[in-house]
Short mmCIF file of C-alpha atoms in Angstrom, two decimals:
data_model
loop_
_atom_site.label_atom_id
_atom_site.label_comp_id
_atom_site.label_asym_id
_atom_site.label_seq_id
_atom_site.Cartn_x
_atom_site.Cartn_y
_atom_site.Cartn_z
CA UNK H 137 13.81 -81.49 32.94
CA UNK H 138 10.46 -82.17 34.37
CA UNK H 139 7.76 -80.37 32.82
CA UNK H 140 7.52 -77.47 35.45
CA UNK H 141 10.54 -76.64 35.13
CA UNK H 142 9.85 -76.96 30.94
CA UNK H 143 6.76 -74.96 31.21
CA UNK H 144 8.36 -72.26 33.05
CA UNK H 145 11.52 -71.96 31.13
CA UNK H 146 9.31 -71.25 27.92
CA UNK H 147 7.14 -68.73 29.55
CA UNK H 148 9.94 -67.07 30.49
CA UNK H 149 11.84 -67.13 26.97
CA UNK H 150 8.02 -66.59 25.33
CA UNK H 151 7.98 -63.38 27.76
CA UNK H 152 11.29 -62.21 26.68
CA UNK H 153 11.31 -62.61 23.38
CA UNK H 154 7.58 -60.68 22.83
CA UNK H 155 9.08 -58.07 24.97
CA UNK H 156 12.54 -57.54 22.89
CA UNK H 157 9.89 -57.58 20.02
CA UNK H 158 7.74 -55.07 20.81
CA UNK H 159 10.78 -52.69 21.77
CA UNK H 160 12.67 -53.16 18.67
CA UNK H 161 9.85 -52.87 16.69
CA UNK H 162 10.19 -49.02 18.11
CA UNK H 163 12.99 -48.68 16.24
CA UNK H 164 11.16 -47.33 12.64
CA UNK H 165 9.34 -45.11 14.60
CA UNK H 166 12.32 -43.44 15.86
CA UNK H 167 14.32 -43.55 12.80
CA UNK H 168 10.91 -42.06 10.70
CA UNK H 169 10.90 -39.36 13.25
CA UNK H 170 14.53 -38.64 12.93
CA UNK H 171 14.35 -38.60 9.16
CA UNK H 172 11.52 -36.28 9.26
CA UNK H 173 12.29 -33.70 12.36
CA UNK H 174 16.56 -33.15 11.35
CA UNK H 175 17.25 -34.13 7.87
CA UNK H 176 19.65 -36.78 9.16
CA UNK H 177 20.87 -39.32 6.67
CA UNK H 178 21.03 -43.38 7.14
CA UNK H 179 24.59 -43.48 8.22
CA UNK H 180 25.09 -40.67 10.18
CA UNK H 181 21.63 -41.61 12.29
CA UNK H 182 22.87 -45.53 12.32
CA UNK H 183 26.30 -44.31 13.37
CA UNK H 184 24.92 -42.46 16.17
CA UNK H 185 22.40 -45.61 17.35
CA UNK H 186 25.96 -47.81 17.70
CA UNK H 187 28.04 -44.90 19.22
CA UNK H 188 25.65 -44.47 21.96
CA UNK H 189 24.96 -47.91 22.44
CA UNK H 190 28.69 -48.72 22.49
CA UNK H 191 29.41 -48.01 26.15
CA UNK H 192 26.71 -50.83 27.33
CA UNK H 193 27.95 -53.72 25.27
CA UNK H 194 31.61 -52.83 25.89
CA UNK H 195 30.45 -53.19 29.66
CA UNK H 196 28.46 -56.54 29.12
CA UNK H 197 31.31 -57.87 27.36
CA UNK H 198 33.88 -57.23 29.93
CA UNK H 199 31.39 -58.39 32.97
CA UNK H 200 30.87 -61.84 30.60
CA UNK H 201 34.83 -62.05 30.51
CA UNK H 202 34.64 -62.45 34.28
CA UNK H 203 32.32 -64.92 34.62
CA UNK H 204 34.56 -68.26 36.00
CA UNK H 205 32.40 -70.70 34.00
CA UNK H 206 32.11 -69.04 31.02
CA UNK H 207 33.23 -71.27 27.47
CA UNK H 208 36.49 -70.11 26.11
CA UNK H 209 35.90 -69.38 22.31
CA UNK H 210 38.28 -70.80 20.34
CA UNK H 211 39.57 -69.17 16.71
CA UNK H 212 36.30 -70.51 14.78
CA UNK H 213 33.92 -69.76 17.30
CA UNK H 214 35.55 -65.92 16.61
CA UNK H 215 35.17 -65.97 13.41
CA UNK H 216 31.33 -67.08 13.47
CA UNK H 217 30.25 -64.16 15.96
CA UNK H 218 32.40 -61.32 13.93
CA UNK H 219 30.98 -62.37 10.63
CA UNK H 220 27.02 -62.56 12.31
CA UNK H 221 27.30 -59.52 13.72
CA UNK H 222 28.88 -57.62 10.48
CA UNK H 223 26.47 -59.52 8.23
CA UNK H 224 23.71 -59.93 10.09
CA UNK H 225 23.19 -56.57 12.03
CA UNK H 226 25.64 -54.12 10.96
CA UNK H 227 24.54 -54.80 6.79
CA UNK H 228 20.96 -55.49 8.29
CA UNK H 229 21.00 -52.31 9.98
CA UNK H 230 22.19 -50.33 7.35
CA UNK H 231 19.52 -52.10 4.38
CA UNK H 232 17.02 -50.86 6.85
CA UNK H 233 17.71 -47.30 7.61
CA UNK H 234 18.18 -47.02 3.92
CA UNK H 235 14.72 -48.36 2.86
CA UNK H 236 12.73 -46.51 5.91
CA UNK H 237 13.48 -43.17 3.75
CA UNK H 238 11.42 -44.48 1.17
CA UNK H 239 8.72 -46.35 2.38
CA UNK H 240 6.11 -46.09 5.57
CA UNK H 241 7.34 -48.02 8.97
CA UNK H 242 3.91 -50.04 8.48
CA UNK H 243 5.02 -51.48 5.54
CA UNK H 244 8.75 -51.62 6.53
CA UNK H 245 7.93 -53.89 9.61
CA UNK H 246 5.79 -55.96 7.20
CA UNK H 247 8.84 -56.96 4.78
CA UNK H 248 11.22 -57.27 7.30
CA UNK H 249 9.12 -59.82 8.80
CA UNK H 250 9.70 -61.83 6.06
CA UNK H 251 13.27 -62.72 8.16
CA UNK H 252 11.39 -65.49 10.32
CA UNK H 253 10.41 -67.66 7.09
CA UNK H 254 13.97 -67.40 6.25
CA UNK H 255 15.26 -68.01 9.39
CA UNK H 256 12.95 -71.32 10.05
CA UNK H 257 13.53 -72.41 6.59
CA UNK H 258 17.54 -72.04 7.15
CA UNK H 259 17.33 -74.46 10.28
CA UNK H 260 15.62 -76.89 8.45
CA UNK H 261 17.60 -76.46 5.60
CA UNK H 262 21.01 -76.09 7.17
CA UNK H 263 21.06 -77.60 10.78
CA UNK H 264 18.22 -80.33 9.66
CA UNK H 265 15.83 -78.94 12.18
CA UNK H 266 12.39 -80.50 12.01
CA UNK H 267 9.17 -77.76 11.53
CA UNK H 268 7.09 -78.92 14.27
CA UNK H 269 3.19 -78.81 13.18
CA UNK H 270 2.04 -75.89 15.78
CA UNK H 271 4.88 -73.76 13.90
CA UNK H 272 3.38 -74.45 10.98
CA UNK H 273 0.35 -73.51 11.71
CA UNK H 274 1.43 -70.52 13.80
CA UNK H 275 3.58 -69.66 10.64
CA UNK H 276 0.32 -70.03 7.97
CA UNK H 277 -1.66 -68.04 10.52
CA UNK H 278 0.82 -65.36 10.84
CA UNK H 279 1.83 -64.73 7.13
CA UNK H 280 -1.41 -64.61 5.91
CA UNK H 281 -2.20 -61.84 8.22
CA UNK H 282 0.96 -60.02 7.77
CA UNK H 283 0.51 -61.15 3.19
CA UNK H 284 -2.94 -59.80 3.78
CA UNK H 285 -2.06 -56.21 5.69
CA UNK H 286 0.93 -56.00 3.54
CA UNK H 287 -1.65 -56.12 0.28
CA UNK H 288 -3.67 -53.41 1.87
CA UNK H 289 -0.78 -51.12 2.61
CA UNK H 290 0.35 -51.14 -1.22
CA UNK H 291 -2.83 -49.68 -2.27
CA UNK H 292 -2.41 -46.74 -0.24
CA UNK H 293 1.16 -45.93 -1.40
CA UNK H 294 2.15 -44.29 -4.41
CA UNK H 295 4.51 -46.93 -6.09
CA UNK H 296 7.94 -45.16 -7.86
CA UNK H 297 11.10 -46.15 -8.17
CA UNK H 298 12.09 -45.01 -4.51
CA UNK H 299 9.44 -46.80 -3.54
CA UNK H 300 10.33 -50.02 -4.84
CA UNK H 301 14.37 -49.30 -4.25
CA UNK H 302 13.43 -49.11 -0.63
CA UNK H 303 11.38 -52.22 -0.17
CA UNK H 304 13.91 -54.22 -1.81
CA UNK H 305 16.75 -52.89 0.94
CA UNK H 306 14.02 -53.95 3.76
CA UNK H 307 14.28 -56.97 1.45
CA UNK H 308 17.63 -57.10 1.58
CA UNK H 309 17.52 -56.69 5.64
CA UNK H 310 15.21 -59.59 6.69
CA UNK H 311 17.60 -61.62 4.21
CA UNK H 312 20.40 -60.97 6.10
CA UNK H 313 19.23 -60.44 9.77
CA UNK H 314 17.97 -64.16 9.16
CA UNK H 315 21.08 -65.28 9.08
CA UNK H 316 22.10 -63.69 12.10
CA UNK H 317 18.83 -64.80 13.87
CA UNK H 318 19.81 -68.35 12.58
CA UNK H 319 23.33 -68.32 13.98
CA UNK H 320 22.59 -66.55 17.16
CA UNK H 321 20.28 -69.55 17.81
CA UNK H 322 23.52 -71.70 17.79
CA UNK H 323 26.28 -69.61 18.95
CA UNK H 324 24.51 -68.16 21.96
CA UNK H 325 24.10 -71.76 23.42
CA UNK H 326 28.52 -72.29 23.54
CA UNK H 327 28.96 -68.17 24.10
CA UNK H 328 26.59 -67.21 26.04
CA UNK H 329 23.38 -64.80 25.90
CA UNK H 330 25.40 -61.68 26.99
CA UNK H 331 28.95 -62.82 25.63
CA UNK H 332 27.70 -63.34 22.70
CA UNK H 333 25.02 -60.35 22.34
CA UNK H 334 27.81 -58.24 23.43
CA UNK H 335 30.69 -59.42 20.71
CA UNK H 336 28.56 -59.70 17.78
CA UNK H 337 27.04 -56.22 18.77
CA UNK H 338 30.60 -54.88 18.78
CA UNK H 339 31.58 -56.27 15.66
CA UNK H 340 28.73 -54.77 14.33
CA UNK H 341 29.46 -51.23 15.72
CA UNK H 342 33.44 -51.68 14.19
CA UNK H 343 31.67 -52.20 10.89
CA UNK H 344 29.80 -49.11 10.73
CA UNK H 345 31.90 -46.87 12.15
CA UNK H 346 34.52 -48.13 9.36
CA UNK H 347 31.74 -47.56 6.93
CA UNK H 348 31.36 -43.59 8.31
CA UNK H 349 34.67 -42.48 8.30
CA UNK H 350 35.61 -44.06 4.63
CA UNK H 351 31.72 -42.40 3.29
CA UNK H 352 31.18 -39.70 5.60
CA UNK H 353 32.24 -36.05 5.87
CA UNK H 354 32.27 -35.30 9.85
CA UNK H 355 31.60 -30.98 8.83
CA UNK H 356 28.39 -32.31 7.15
CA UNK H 357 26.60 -33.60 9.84
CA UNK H 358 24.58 -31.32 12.47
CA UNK H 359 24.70 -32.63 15.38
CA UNK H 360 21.47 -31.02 16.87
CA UNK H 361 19.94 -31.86 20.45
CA UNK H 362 17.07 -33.41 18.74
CA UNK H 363 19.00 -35.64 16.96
CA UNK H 364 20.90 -36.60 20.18
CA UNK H 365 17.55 -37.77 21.66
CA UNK H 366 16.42 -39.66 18.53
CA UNK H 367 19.98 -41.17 18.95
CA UNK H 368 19.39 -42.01 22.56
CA UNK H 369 15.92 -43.43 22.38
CA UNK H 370 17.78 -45.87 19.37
CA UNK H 371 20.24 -46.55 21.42
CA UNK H 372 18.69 -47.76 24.52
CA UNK H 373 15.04 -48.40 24.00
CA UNK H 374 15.54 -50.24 19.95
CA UNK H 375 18.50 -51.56 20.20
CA UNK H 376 20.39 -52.62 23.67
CA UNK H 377 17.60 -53.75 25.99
CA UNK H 378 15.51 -55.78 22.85
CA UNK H 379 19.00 -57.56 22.18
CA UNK H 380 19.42 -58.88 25.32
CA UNK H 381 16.00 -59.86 25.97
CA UNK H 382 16.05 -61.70 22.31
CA UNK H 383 19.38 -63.83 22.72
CA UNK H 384 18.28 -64.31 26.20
CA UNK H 385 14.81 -66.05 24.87
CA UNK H 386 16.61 -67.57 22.15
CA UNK H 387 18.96 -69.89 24.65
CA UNK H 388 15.41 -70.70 26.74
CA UNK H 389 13.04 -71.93 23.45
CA UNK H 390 15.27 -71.70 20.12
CA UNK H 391 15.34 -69.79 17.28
CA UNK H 392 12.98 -70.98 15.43
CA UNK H 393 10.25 -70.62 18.72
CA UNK H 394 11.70 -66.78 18.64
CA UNK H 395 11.13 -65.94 15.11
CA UNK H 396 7.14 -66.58 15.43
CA UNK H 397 7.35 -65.11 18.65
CA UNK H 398 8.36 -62.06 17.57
CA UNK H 399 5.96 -61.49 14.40
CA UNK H 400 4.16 -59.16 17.18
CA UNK H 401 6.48 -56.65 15.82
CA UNK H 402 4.41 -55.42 12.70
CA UNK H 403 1.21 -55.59 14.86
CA UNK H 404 3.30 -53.00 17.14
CA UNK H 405 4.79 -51.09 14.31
CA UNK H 406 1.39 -50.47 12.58
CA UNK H 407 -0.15 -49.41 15.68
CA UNK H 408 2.71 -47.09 16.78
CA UNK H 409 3.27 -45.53 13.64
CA UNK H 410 -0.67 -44.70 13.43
CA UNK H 411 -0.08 -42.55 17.21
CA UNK H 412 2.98 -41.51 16.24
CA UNK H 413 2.82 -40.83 12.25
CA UNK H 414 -0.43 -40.53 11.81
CA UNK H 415 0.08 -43.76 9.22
CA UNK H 416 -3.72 -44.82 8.33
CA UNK H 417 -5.06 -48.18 9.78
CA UNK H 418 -7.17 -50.19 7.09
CA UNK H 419 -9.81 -52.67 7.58
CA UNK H 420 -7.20 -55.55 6.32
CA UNK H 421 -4.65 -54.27 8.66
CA UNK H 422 -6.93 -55.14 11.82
CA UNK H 423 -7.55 -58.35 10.54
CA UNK H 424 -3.77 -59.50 9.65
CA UNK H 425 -3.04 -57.94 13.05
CA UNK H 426 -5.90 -60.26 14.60
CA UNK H 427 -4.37 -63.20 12.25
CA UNK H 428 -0.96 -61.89 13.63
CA UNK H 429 -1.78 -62.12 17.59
CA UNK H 430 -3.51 -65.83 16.94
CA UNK H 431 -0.36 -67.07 15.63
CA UNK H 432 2.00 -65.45 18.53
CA UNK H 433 -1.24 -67.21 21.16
CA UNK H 434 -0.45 -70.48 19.46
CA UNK H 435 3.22 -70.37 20.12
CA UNK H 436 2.47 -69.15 23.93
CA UNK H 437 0.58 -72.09 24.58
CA UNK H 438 3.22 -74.39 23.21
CA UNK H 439 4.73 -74.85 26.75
CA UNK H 440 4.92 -78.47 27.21
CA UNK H 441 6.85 -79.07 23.53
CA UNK H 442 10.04 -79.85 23.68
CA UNK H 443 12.81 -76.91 23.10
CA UNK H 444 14.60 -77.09 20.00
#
């Protein structure tokens, strides 16, 4: 690949993968609203987010089937993609609605963005992938911002049990969504950005609609407009379009690439959840988001590296 070609393939997986970021980092907005405006409870509102997105992966899935050159999967590949997309989004997912009725989105983006140091440290660990030294320094730039906003935000909260029961199931998510970051990195390269996006996504669904019927009672659950919306906007605008646009930049730049890329998702987060719910912005919020941005610059310019 000559290095046009290089430079243009990364600016186009850099471009995708701030995107996806920015629009799934939507997604606590939403979900705070939701909480706040219906009374809705984690499942039910998670149920609804995979219900309505349902119909679009079921689509992508069958249009990927068609493709003449696609990969057949064989029995392991299965396995992989059905146990990433249960552990890695629908557990993810769950740890996360869970902790955002506890705790602010601010601060939720901030500890789920822990997921890219585990992600980068499972490649290494794992698949023996070397840390090149502008990730490095994009990584020290960017979670020193994010350690130094995340500081601030603690002194504004009043710390109680809920408190720290729901940072430790954001915990919990960027734990496991790191290991679905880490094998979509690999998988998506045999399967296929929208084979795979779609079959892990599905997977994902099947395990929490499982997880409503056993848990849920259906006559407990009102099913207002609003909530419809908050369901909709989920649906579409957090969850389908960001998960293409992610596993698409994944199979341009890598995983590990993605998972700095994407630490423009707090930045995002904090500022939307200031418009939206009137969350305060502190003096050493602006300056891990600055911190934040530098490290997501460093990665843009890394266009001449080679892809992982």
């Amino acid at each position: 690949m000559n290095e046009s070609k290089r430079s243009s393939l990364f600016l186009t997986g850099f471009l995708l993968s701030i995107g996806g970021a920015i629009l799934f980092s939507t997604k606590a907005i939403w979900v705070k609203l939701a909480f706040r405006n219906t009374g809705v409870d984690a499942l039910t509102l998670l149920s609804l987010r995979m219900l309505l997105a349902l119909p679009f992966y079921l689509i992508a899935a069958w249009m990927a089937s068609k493709k003449e050159l696609a990969t057949p999967l064989n029995k392991k590949d299965w396995s992989w993609i059905i146990a990433l997309g249960v552990l890695g989004y629908y557990l993810s997912s769950l740890f996360d609605f869970i902790g955002l009725q506890y705790i602010s989105a601010g601060l939720e983006r901030l500890i789920l963005f822990l997921y890219p140091t585990f992600a980068v440290l499972l490649n290494t660990w794992i698949f023996k992938n070397k840390i090149s030294t502008i990730q490095l320094i994009a990584l020290a730039i960017t979670y020193t911002g994010i350690g130094i906003a995340y500081y601030a935000e603690l002194g504004t909260i009043q710390q109680n049990e809920q408190f720290y029961f729901g940072s430790f199931m954001v915990f919990l998510c960027a734990v496991t969504y790191s290991f679905y970051l880490v094998g979509t990195g690999k998988m998506v390269v045999k399967a296929g950005a929208t084979r795979y996006t779609a079959y892990a996504m599905l997977a994902a669904t099947a395990g929490v609609f499982v997880h409503f019927i056993v848990q849920s009672q259906w006559e407990h659950v009102n099913m207002s407009p609003q909530l419809w919306w908050y369901g909709i906007a989920l649906a579409i605008i957090a969850t389908v379009i960001p998960s293409f646009m992610l596993s698409s930049g994944m199979k341009k730049i890598g995983s590990n690439n993605v998972s700095i890329i994407t630490s423009i998702g707090p930045v995002s987060t904090i500022i939307q959840a200031s418009i939206f719910l009137n969350e305060p912005i502190l003096l050493e919020q602006i300056i891990g988001t600055i911190m934040v941005i530098i490290g997501v610059v460093l990665i843009g310019w890394q266009t001449t590296r080679p892809i992982n």
